[in-house]
Amino acid sequence: MFHLLYKTNYGMKISPKLKHTLTNPVVTQLCQLRVCRYITPFNRRTTALEWHPSNPNLLVVGSKGGDIILCDTSTVKNDKLFAGDGERGSIQAMKFWPWNNSFVCTASVNGTVTLHDLEGRQSQILSGTKNSMGFWYSSVDASLSHSAVLTGDNIGYIVCLSEKGQTIWSKKLHKQKVTHVEFSPRENWLFCSASVDHTVRLWDIRMIKNNKSSLAVLQHNKGVNSAYFSLTNGCRLLTTDQHSDIKIFSAPEWRLERTIHHPHRFFEDVTPIKASWHPLQDLIVVGRYPDQNFPGYKSGERRTVDIFDSDSGELVTKLLKLYGSSGIVSLNKFDHSGEALASGMGDNILIWNREEVFAQKQERLKDK
C-alpha cells in the first residue's frame, strides 16, 4: 500500500487492477450518499460554494443576490445568513481566506473583491468599486506562500493583489472573461486560468509579462467554466466547457489525457455547471443537464449528479435526489474527507452524506 501511495503521489501510473482496488471502496461509499439536508436560504440561485479548510462541518455558499450563508452541516441551528446587495451583488467565486479562516474572499458582479468577516464584523473591499458599470470580477484564489490574491475580471484581465489589497500587477492575459483562477496545490508558483475565450492557460506567477508568457495553452471548442487541479497529487487538470466536454490534462506537459462527453450546456438563467474532483481518488463529480440532441439521450432522462472514473472515463454511479424538485445541479464539491458532498441546485443547497453517518450525527446531537 505504501508503494502504491508513493507512486500515486508522484503522478506515476499504476496498473488498472491495483487502481480498481484503491478506487472501488470509495465508489461503494459514494453509492450510499443520500440528501440529508435541504436548505433554501436564498431568493436567487446559488453561484459559489466552498468547504471550510479545517472544520469539516462548515460550508459557505454565495448567491446571485450577493447573500452568503455559513452552514453548519452537523446541526440545523447554527447557520448564519449575511445579506447581500441584491441583483447587482452576484457572487461569482469565493475562497476561504488562508491567513484567517474566519474570513471568506469573494469576487462579485458589483465590481469588487471583498473580504467578508464570518463573525459578522465589517467587510473590507480589497479591490474595485461597488456598482462599476460594465465591469466586474468573476474569479478569485489566494496563496499563503506567495502572499498573493489572484482575481480575474469580465474583460480578460488578471489582477494580483497583496493580502492587504495592494495591486502588485494587472495584465490582460485572456481575450474575454476569466471564469476561473486557481493556484496549484503541488507547485506554489503555478496557477491556471480559464476563460470564455475557449482557452485554459498555465502560468508561473514569478514570470508574468503578458499573455504570451503562459507555460501552456489548452484549447477548447467552447468557453470554459472551470479548471481544477486534482486534489490527490495536483498532477491533473479537470476542465468543464460550456457545452458537452469534460477534459483531463496531465502534468508535466499538460497534454490532453481524456475527453468525457457529457450534457451540461450553458443556459443564461442557470449557474454554469462545473465538474470537480473527489479528494481521495481521481473521481469526477458533475451535474447532468439532459439534452435531447446529445448522442445517447434517452426519453425521460433524469437530472442526476454523475460520477466518473477519470482513468477509464466510465460513469461509475449516479446520485439522484429522491424527493422535492428535480432541478439542475450546477455545483458539486466534496468536503476534504470525501464523506460529504455539497451541491447547488437553483436556489437550493443540498448536503449529501451516507445515511449511517447522518444517523450518527443526529444521535450525537440528541445526546447533547
Short mmCIF file of C-alpha atoms in Angstrom, two decimals:
data_model
loop_
_atom_site.label_atom_id
_atom_site.label_comp_id
_atom_site.label_asym_id
_atom_site.label_seq_id
_atom_site.Cartn_x
_atom_site.Cartn_y
_atom_site.Cartn_z
CA MET A 1 0.00 0.00 0.00
CA PHE A 2 2.86 2.37 0.84
CA HIS A 3 4.40 1.68 -2.58
CA LEU A 4 1.08 2.44 -4.32
CA LEU A 5 0.58 5.68 -2.41
CA TYR A 6 4.14 6.76 -3.21
CA LYS A 7 3.64 6.18 -6.93
CA THR A 8 0.26 7.93 -6.91
CA ASN A 9 1.63 10.97 -5.06
CA TYR A 10 4.31 11.46 -7.70
CA GLY A 11 1.92 11.13 -10.62
CA MET A 12 3.21 7.71 -11.68
CA LYS A 13 0.92 5.19 -13.37
CA ILE A 14 -0.25 2.09 -11.54
CA SER A 15 -1.87 -0.97 -13.08
CA PRO A 16 -5.65 -0.86 -13.75
CA LYS A 17 -6.19 -3.78 -11.38
CA LEU A 18 -4.44 -2.09 -8.48
CA LYS A 19 -6.13 1.22 -9.31
CA HIS A 20 -9.51 -0.53 -9.12
CA THR A 21 -8.55 -1.94 -5.70
CA LEU A 22 -7.99 1.59 -4.40
CA THR A 23 -10.99 3.18 -6.11
CA ASN A 24 -13.70 0.56 -5.57
CA PRO A 25 -14.20 1.19 -1.79
CA VAL A 26 -14.64 4.92 -2.48
CA VAL A 27 -17.20 4.24 -5.23
CA THR A 28 -19.07 1.91 -2.86
CA GLN A 29 -19.34 4.73 -0.32
CA LEU A 30 -20.50 7.20 -2.98
CA CYS A 31 -23.31 4.87 -3.99
CA GLN A 32 -24.63 5.21 -0.43
CA LEU A 33 -24.90 9.01 -0.50
CA ARG A 34 -28.34 10.47 0.23
CA VAL A 35 -29.60 14.04 0.63
CA CYS A 36 -29.53 14.59 4.39
CA ARG A 37 -30.15 18.35 4.46
CA TYR A 38 -32.11 20.51 2.05
CA ILE A 39 -31.55 24.25 2.60
CA THR A 40 -33.31 27.09 0.78
CA PRO A 41 -31.88 30.31 2.28
CA PHE A 42 -31.81 32.49 -0.84
CA ASN A 43 -34.34 34.16 -3.13
CA ARG A 44 -31.87 33.87 -6.03
CA ARG A 45 -29.83 30.91 -7.26
CA THR A 46 -26.62 29.65 -5.67
CA THR A 47 -23.49 30.69 -7.55
CA ALA A 48 -20.49 29.54 -5.47
CA LEU A 49 -19.68 27.21 -2.57
CA GLU A 50 -16.61 26.25 -0.53
CA TRP A 51 -15.93 23.89 2.39
CA HIS A 52 -14.01 25.25 5.36
CA PRO A 53 -10.31 24.23 5.16
CA SER A 54 -10.14 22.81 8.70
CA ASN A 55 -13.67 22.42 10.11
CA PRO A 56 -15.33 19.52 8.24
CA ASN A 57 -18.83 20.65 9.27
CA LEU A 58 -18.69 24.20 7.88
CA LEU A 59 -19.76 25.16 4.36
CA VAL A 60 -20.04 28.65 2.90
CA VAL A 61 -22.37 29.35 -0.05
CA GLY A 62 -22.92 32.52 -2.09
CA SER A 63 -25.88 33.57 -4.22
CA LYS A 64 -26.78 35.64 -7.26
CA GLY A 65 -28.15 38.26 -4.86
CA GLY A 66 -24.82 38.57 -3.04
CA ASP A 67 -26.12 36.74 0.05
CA ILE A 68 -23.74 34.44 1.93
CA ILE A 69 -24.73 31.62 4.24
CA LEU A 70 -22.37 29.80 6.59
CA CYS A 71 -23.87 26.34 7.09
CA ASP A 72 -23.07 24.05 9.99
CA THR A 73 -23.80 20.65 8.47
CA SER A 74 -23.77 18.94 11.88
CA THR A 75 -26.89 20.78 13.05
CA VAL A 76 -29.80 22.82 11.74
CA LYS A 77 -29.46 25.54 14.40
CA ASN A 78 -26.17 27.33 13.77
CA ASP A 79 -26.48 28.56 10.17
CA LYS A 80 -25.59 32.25 9.67
CA LEU A 81 -27.01 34.31 6.81
CA PHE A 82 -25.35 37.54 5.63
CA ALA A 83 -27.48 39.73 3.36
CA GLY A 84 -26.08 40.84 0.01
CA ASP A 85 -26.55 43.76 -2.37
CA GLY A 86 -29.36 42.29 -4.45
CA GLU A 87 -29.24 41.65 -8.19
CA ARG A 88 -26.01 43.61 -8.74
CA GLY A 89 -24.23 41.73 -5.96
CA SER A 90 -23.98 38.30 -7.60
CA ILE A 91 -21.06 36.33 -6.13
CA GLN A 92 -19.08 34.72 -8.95
CA ALA A 93 -16.40 32.97 -6.88
CA MET A 94 -15.33 32.60 -3.26
CA LYS A 95 -12.35 31.39 -1.27
CA PHE A 96 -11.68 30.98 2.44
CA TRP A 97 -9.01 33.48 3.46
CA PRO A 98 -5.81 31.44 4.06
CA TRP A 99 -4.47 33.99 6.58
CA ASN A 100 -7.60 33.76 8.74
CA ASN A 101 -10.33 31.18 8.10
CA SER A 102 -12.90 33.38 9.84
CA PHE A 103 -12.98 35.38 6.61
CA VAL A 104 -14.07 34.49 3.09
CA CYS A 105 -13.00 36.39 -0.04
CA THR A 106 -15.49 36.90 -2.88
CA ALA A 107 -15.38 38.13 -6.48
CA SER A 108 -18.64 39.83 -7.38
CA VAL A 109 -20.66 41.39 -10.17
CA ASN A 110 -20.87 44.54 -8.04
CA GLY A 111 -17.30 45.24 -9.21
CA THR A 112 -15.41 44.30 -6.05
CA VAL A 113 -13.17 41.70 -4.49
CA THR A 114 -14.40 41.73 -0.89
CA LEU A 115 -13.19 40.16 2.33
CA HIS A 116 -16.21 39.13 4.43
CA ASP A 117 -15.92 38.56 8.17
CA LEU A 118 -17.97 35.47 9.04
CA GLU A 119 -18.13 36.68 12.64
CA GLY A 120 -20.40 39.47 11.39
CA ARG A 121 -17.98 42.37 11.68
CA GLN A 122 -17.13 44.94 8.98
CA SER A 123 -16.37 43.68 5.46
CA GLN A 124 -13.36 45.05 3.58
CA ILE A 125 -13.16 45.81 -0.15
CA LEU A 126 -9.74 44.65 -1.41
CA SER A 127 -10.16 45.83 -4.99
CA GLY A 128 -12.65 47.65 -7.17
CA THR A 129 -15.57 49.98 -6.58
CA LYS A 130 -19.14 48.93 -5.93
CA ASN A 131 -21.58 49.07 -8.87
CA SER A 132 -18.97 49.77 -11.54
CA MET A 133 -20.91 49.84 -14.79
CA GLY A 134 -19.93 47.14 -17.30
CA PHE A 135 -17.09 45.79 -15.15
CA TRP A 136 -16.99 43.02 -12.58
CA TYR A 137 -14.77 40.37 -11.04
CA SER A 138 -15.52 36.77 -11.96
CA SER A 139 -12.89 34.57 -10.24
CA VAL A 140 -10.59 34.56 -7.21
CA ASP A 141 -7.98 32.47 -5.39
CA ALA A 142 -5.34 33.16 -2.76
CA SER A 143 -1.89 31.78 -1.93
CA LEU A 144 -0.48 31.92 1.59
CA SER A 145 3.05 31.02 0.47
CA HIS A 146 3.16 33.83 -2.11
CA SER A 147 1.13 36.30 -0.04
CA ALA A 148 -0.90 36.86 -3.18
CA VAL A 149 -4.55 37.07 -4.21
CA LEU A 150 -5.44 36.46 -7.86
CA THR A 151 -8.67 37.69 -9.38
CA GLY A 152 -9.95 37.66 -12.95
CA ASP A 153 -12.48 40.04 -14.47
CA ASN A 154 -15.08 40.07 -17.23
CA ILE A 155 -12.81 41.64 -19.87
CA GLY A 156 -9.84 39.27 -19.60
CA TYR A 157 -7.58 40.90 -17.01
CA ILE A 158 -5.99 39.03 -14.11
CA VAL A 159 -5.00 41.16 -11.14
CA CYS A 160 -2.50 40.11 -8.48
CA LEU A 161 -3.11 41.69 -5.08
CA SER A 162 -1.26 41.57 -1.78
CA GLU A 163 -3.14 40.30 1.27
CA LYS A 164 -3.69 43.99 2.16
CA GLY A 165 -5.35 44.66 -1.19
CA GLN A 166 -2.44 46.47 -2.84
CA THR A 167 -2.15 45.86 -6.60
CA ILE A 168 1.08 44.03 -7.46
CA TRP A 169 0.29 43.72 -11.17
CA SER A 170 -2.66 43.81 -13.54
CA LYS A 171 -2.39 42.27 -17.01
CA LYS A 172 -4.75 41.32 -19.81
CA LEU A 173 -3.99 37.61 -20.07
CA HIS A 174 -7.19 36.47 -21.84
CA LYS A 175 -9.26 37.88 -24.69
CA GLN A 176 -12.54 37.54 -22.77
CA LYS A 177 -13.94 36.95 -19.28
CA VAL A 178 -11.75 34.97 -16.88
CA THR A 179 -14.12 32.42 -15.33
CA HIS A 180 -11.63 30.69 -13.03
CA VAL A 181 -8.19 31.16 -11.44
CA GLU A 182 -6.54 28.60 -9.17
CA PHE A 183 -3.15 28.02 -7.58
CA SER A 184 -1.68 24.53 -7.87
CA PRO A 185 -1.75 22.55 -4.61
CA ARG A 186 1.57 20.99 -5.64
CA GLU A 187 3.74 23.81 -7.01
CA ASN A 188 3.10 27.09 -5.20
CA TRP A 189 4.37 29.17 -8.16
CA LEU A 190 1.97 27.57 -10.64
CA PHE A 191 -1.57 28.72 -11.35
CA CYS A 192 -4.15 28.19 -14.07
CA SER A 193 -6.80 30.44 -15.57
CA ALA A 194 -9.89 29.57 -17.61
CA SER A 195 -11.83 31.85 -19.92
CA VAL A 196 -14.79 32.07 -22.25
CA ASP A 197 -12.17 32.73 -24.97
CA HIS A 198 -12.03 28.88 -25.31
CA THR A 199 -8.68 28.51 -23.52
CA VAL A 200 -7.18 27.40 -20.24
CA ARG A 201 -3.69 28.73 -19.58
CA LEU A 202 -0.99 27.77 -17.08
CA TRP A 203 1.36 30.36 -15.62
CA ASP A 204 4.41 30.80 -13.44
CA ILE A 205 3.50 33.65 -11.09
CA ARG A 206 7.19 34.62 -10.92
CA MET A 207 7.39 35.19 -14.69
CA ILE A 208 4.28 37.07 -15.77
CA LYS A 209 4.89 39.57 -18.58
CA ASN A 210 1.98 39.32 -20.99
CA ASN A 211 -0.41 36.74 -22.48
CA LYS A 212 2.49 35.21 -24.43
CA SER A 213 4.32 34.19 -21.25
CA SER A 214 1.97 31.31 -20.39
CA LEU A 215 3.57 27.90 -19.85
CA ALA A 216 0.81 26.10 -21.77
CA VAL A 217 -2.35 26.97 -23.67
CA LEU A 218 -5.09 24.32 -23.55
CA GLN A 219 -7.56 24.83 -26.40
CA HIS A 220 -11.28 24.04 -26.13
CA ASN A 221 -14.16 24.16 -28.59
CA LYS A 222 -16.32 26.31 -26.31
CA GLY A 223 -15.87 28.74 -23.46
CA VAL A 224 -14.57 27.13 -20.26
CA ASN A 225 -16.37 27.32 -16.91
CA SER A 226 -13.66 25.95 -14.62
CA ALA A 227 -10.24 24.30 -14.35
CA TYR A 228 -9.45 22.39 -11.15
CA PHE A 229 -6.13 20.79 -10.19
CA SER A 230 -6.55 17.24 -8.88
CA LEU A 231 -6.66 17.04 -5.09
CA THR A 232 -4.73 13.77 -4.82
CA ASN A 233 -1.42 15.00 -6.24
CA GLY A 234 -2.04 18.13 -8.33
CA CYS A 235 -0.78 16.40 -11.48
CA ARG A 236 -4.06 16.59 -13.40
CA LEU A 237 -6.25 19.45 -14.51
CA LEU A 238 -10.01 18.99 -14.92
CA THR A 239 -11.84 21.43 -17.21
CA THR A 240 -15.54 21.89 -17.97
CA ASP A 241 -16.62 23.69 -21.14
CA GLN A 242 -19.95 25.39 -21.78
CA HIS A 243 -21.49 22.61 -23.85
CA SER A 244 -20.61 18.93 -23.55
CA ASP A 245 -16.90 18.31 -22.93
CA ILE A 246 -15.08 17.49 -19.72
CA LYS A 247 -11.33 17.30 -20.33
CA ILE A 248 -8.46 15.92 -18.26
CA PHE A 249 -4.92 17.19 -18.86
CA SER A 250 -1.80 15.65 -17.32
CA ALA A 251 1.41 17.20 -15.99
CA PRO A 252 4.19 17.99 -16.65
CA GLU A 253 3.45 18.93 -20.27
CA TRP A 254 -0.32 19.26 -19.66
CA ARG A 255 -1.22 17.02 -22.57
CA LEU A 256 -4.84 16.04 -23.13
CA GLU A 257 -5.30 12.68 -21.45
CA ARG A 258 -9.03 12.14 -21.89
CA THR A 259 -12.24 13.83 -23.05
CA ILE A 260 -15.54 12.80 -21.49
CA HIS A 261 -18.63 13.83 -23.44
CA HIS A 262 -21.35 14.87 -21.04
CA PRO A 263 -24.51 17.05 -21.34
CA HIS A 264 -24.06 20.26 -19.32
CA ARG A 265 -24.69 23.01 -21.88
CA PHE A 266 -24.67 26.67 -20.90
CA PHE A 267 -28.01 28.36 -20.22
CA GLU A 268 -28.23 32.01 -19.19
CA ASP A 269 -30.54 31.53 -16.19
CA VAL A 270 -28.63 28.55 -14.76
CA THR A 271 -25.38 28.74 -12.80
CA PRO A 272 -22.67 27.29 -15.11
CA ILE A 273 -22.07 23.61 -14.44
CA LYS A 274 -18.58 22.80 -13.11
CA ALA A 275 -17.07 19.34 -12.72
CA SER A 276 -14.84 18.86 -9.65
CA TRP A 277 -12.62 16.22 -8.05
CA HIS A 278 -13.06 13.77 -5.20
CA PRO A 279 -10.29 14.41 -2.61
CA LEU A 280 -9.14 10.80 -2.13
CA GLN A 281 -9.28 9.34 -5.65
CA ASP A 282 -9.32 10.89 -9.10
CA LEU A 283 -13.07 10.57 -9.46
CA ILE A 284 -15.09 13.36 -11.10
CA VAL A 285 -18.44 14.70 -9.90
CA VAL A 286 -20.65 16.77 -12.23
CA GLY A 287 -24.33 17.66 -12.63
CA ARG A 288 -26.23 16.46 -15.71
CA TYR A 289 -28.41 18.74 -17.84
CA PRO A 290 -30.17 16.27 -20.20
CA ASP A 291 -30.19 17.31 -23.84
CA GLN A 292 -32.33 15.56 -26.43
CA ASN A 293 -29.74 16.47 -29.08
CA PHE A 294 -26.93 14.79 -27.15
CA PRO A 295 -25.82 11.37 -28.51
CA GLY A 296 -27.29 8.56 -26.43
CA TYR A 297 -30.10 10.68 -24.97
CA LYS A 298 -32.99 8.63 -23.59
CA SER A 299 -36.51 9.90 -23.15
CA GLY A 300 -37.19 10.83 -19.52
CA GLU A 301 -33.50 11.15 -18.67
CA ARG A 302 -33.08 12.49 -15.11
CA ARG A 303 -31.08 15.47 -13.86
CA THR A 304 -28.63 13.39 -11.87
CA VAL A 305 -25.25 14.04 -10.28
CA ASP A 306 -22.82 11.89 -12.26
CA ILE A 307 -19.55 10.42 -11.01
CA PHE A 308 -16.88 9.34 -13.49
CA ASP A 309 -13.63 7.40 -13.19
CA SER A 310 -11.03 9.74 -14.71
CA ASP A 311 -8.75 6.83 -15.75
CA SER A 312 -11.33 4.95 -17.78
CA GLY A 313 -13.81 7.75 -18.50
CA GLU A 314 -16.60 5.42 -17.35
CA LEU A 315 -19.67 6.54 -15.42
CA VAL A 316 -19.35 4.65 -12.11
CA THR A 317 -22.52 5.85 -10.38
CA LYS A 318 -25.31 8.43 -10.44
CA LEU A 319 -26.78 10.29 -7.49
CA LEU A 320 -30.45 11.17 -7.64
CA LYS A 321 -32.39 13.35 -5.25
CA LEU A 322 -35.46 11.30 -4.37
CA TYR A 323 -37.88 13.98 -3.23
CA GLY A 324 -38.86 17.58 -3.93
CA SER A 325 -37.97 19.47 -7.08
CA SER A 326 -35.56 17.93 -9.57
CA GLY A 327 -33.61 20.99 -10.70
CA ILE A 328 -30.24 21.14 -12.44
CA VAL A 329 -27.37 20.58 -10.01
CA SER A 330 -24.77 23.08 -11.24
CA LEU A 331 -22.22 22.98 -8.42
CA ASN A 332 -20.82 19.99 -6.55
CA LYS A 333 -17.93 19.84 -4.09
CA PHE A 334 -16.82 17.12 -1.69
CA ASP A 335 -15.57 18.04 1.75
CA HIS A 336 -11.89 17.35 2.44
CA SER A 337 -12.55 13.86 3.80
CA GLY A 338 -14.78 12.81 0.90
CA GLU A 339 -17.51 11.89 3.41
CA ALA A 340 -19.97 14.65 2.44
CA LEU A 341 -20.95 16.35 -0.80
CA ALA A 342 -22.42 19.84 -1.11
CA SER A 343 -24.49 20.73 -4.18
CA GLY A 344 -26.02 23.91 -5.53
CA MET A 345 -29.36 23.36 -7.31
CA GLY A 346 -31.14 26.56 -8.29
CA ASP A 347 -31.72 28.48 -5.05
CA ASN A 348 -31.30 25.29 -3.01
CA ILE A 349 -28.32 23.78 -1.19
CA LEU A 350 -28.15 20.00 -0.88
CA ILE A 351 -25.95 18.21 1.65
CA TRP A 352 -25.31 14.57 0.77
CA ASN A 353 -23.97 12.04 3.23
CA ARG A 354 -24.10 8.32 3.88
CA GLU A 355 -27.25 7.50 5.82
CA GLU A 356 -25.35 5.82 8.64
CA VAL A 357 -23.04 8.84 9.08
CA PHE A 358 -26.01 11.21 9.14
CA ALA A 359 -27.80 8.99 11.70
CA GLN A 360 -24.71 9.02 13.94
CA LYS A 361 -24.58 12.83 13.81
CA GLN A 362 -28.23 13.05 14.77
CA GLU A 363 -27.68 10.73 17.73
CA ARG A 364 -24.78 12.86 18.96
CA LEU A 365 -26.97 15.95 18.74
CA LYS A 366 -29.70 14.26 20.80
CA ASP A 367 -27.15 13.32 23.46
CA LYS A 368 -26.13 16.99 23.77
#
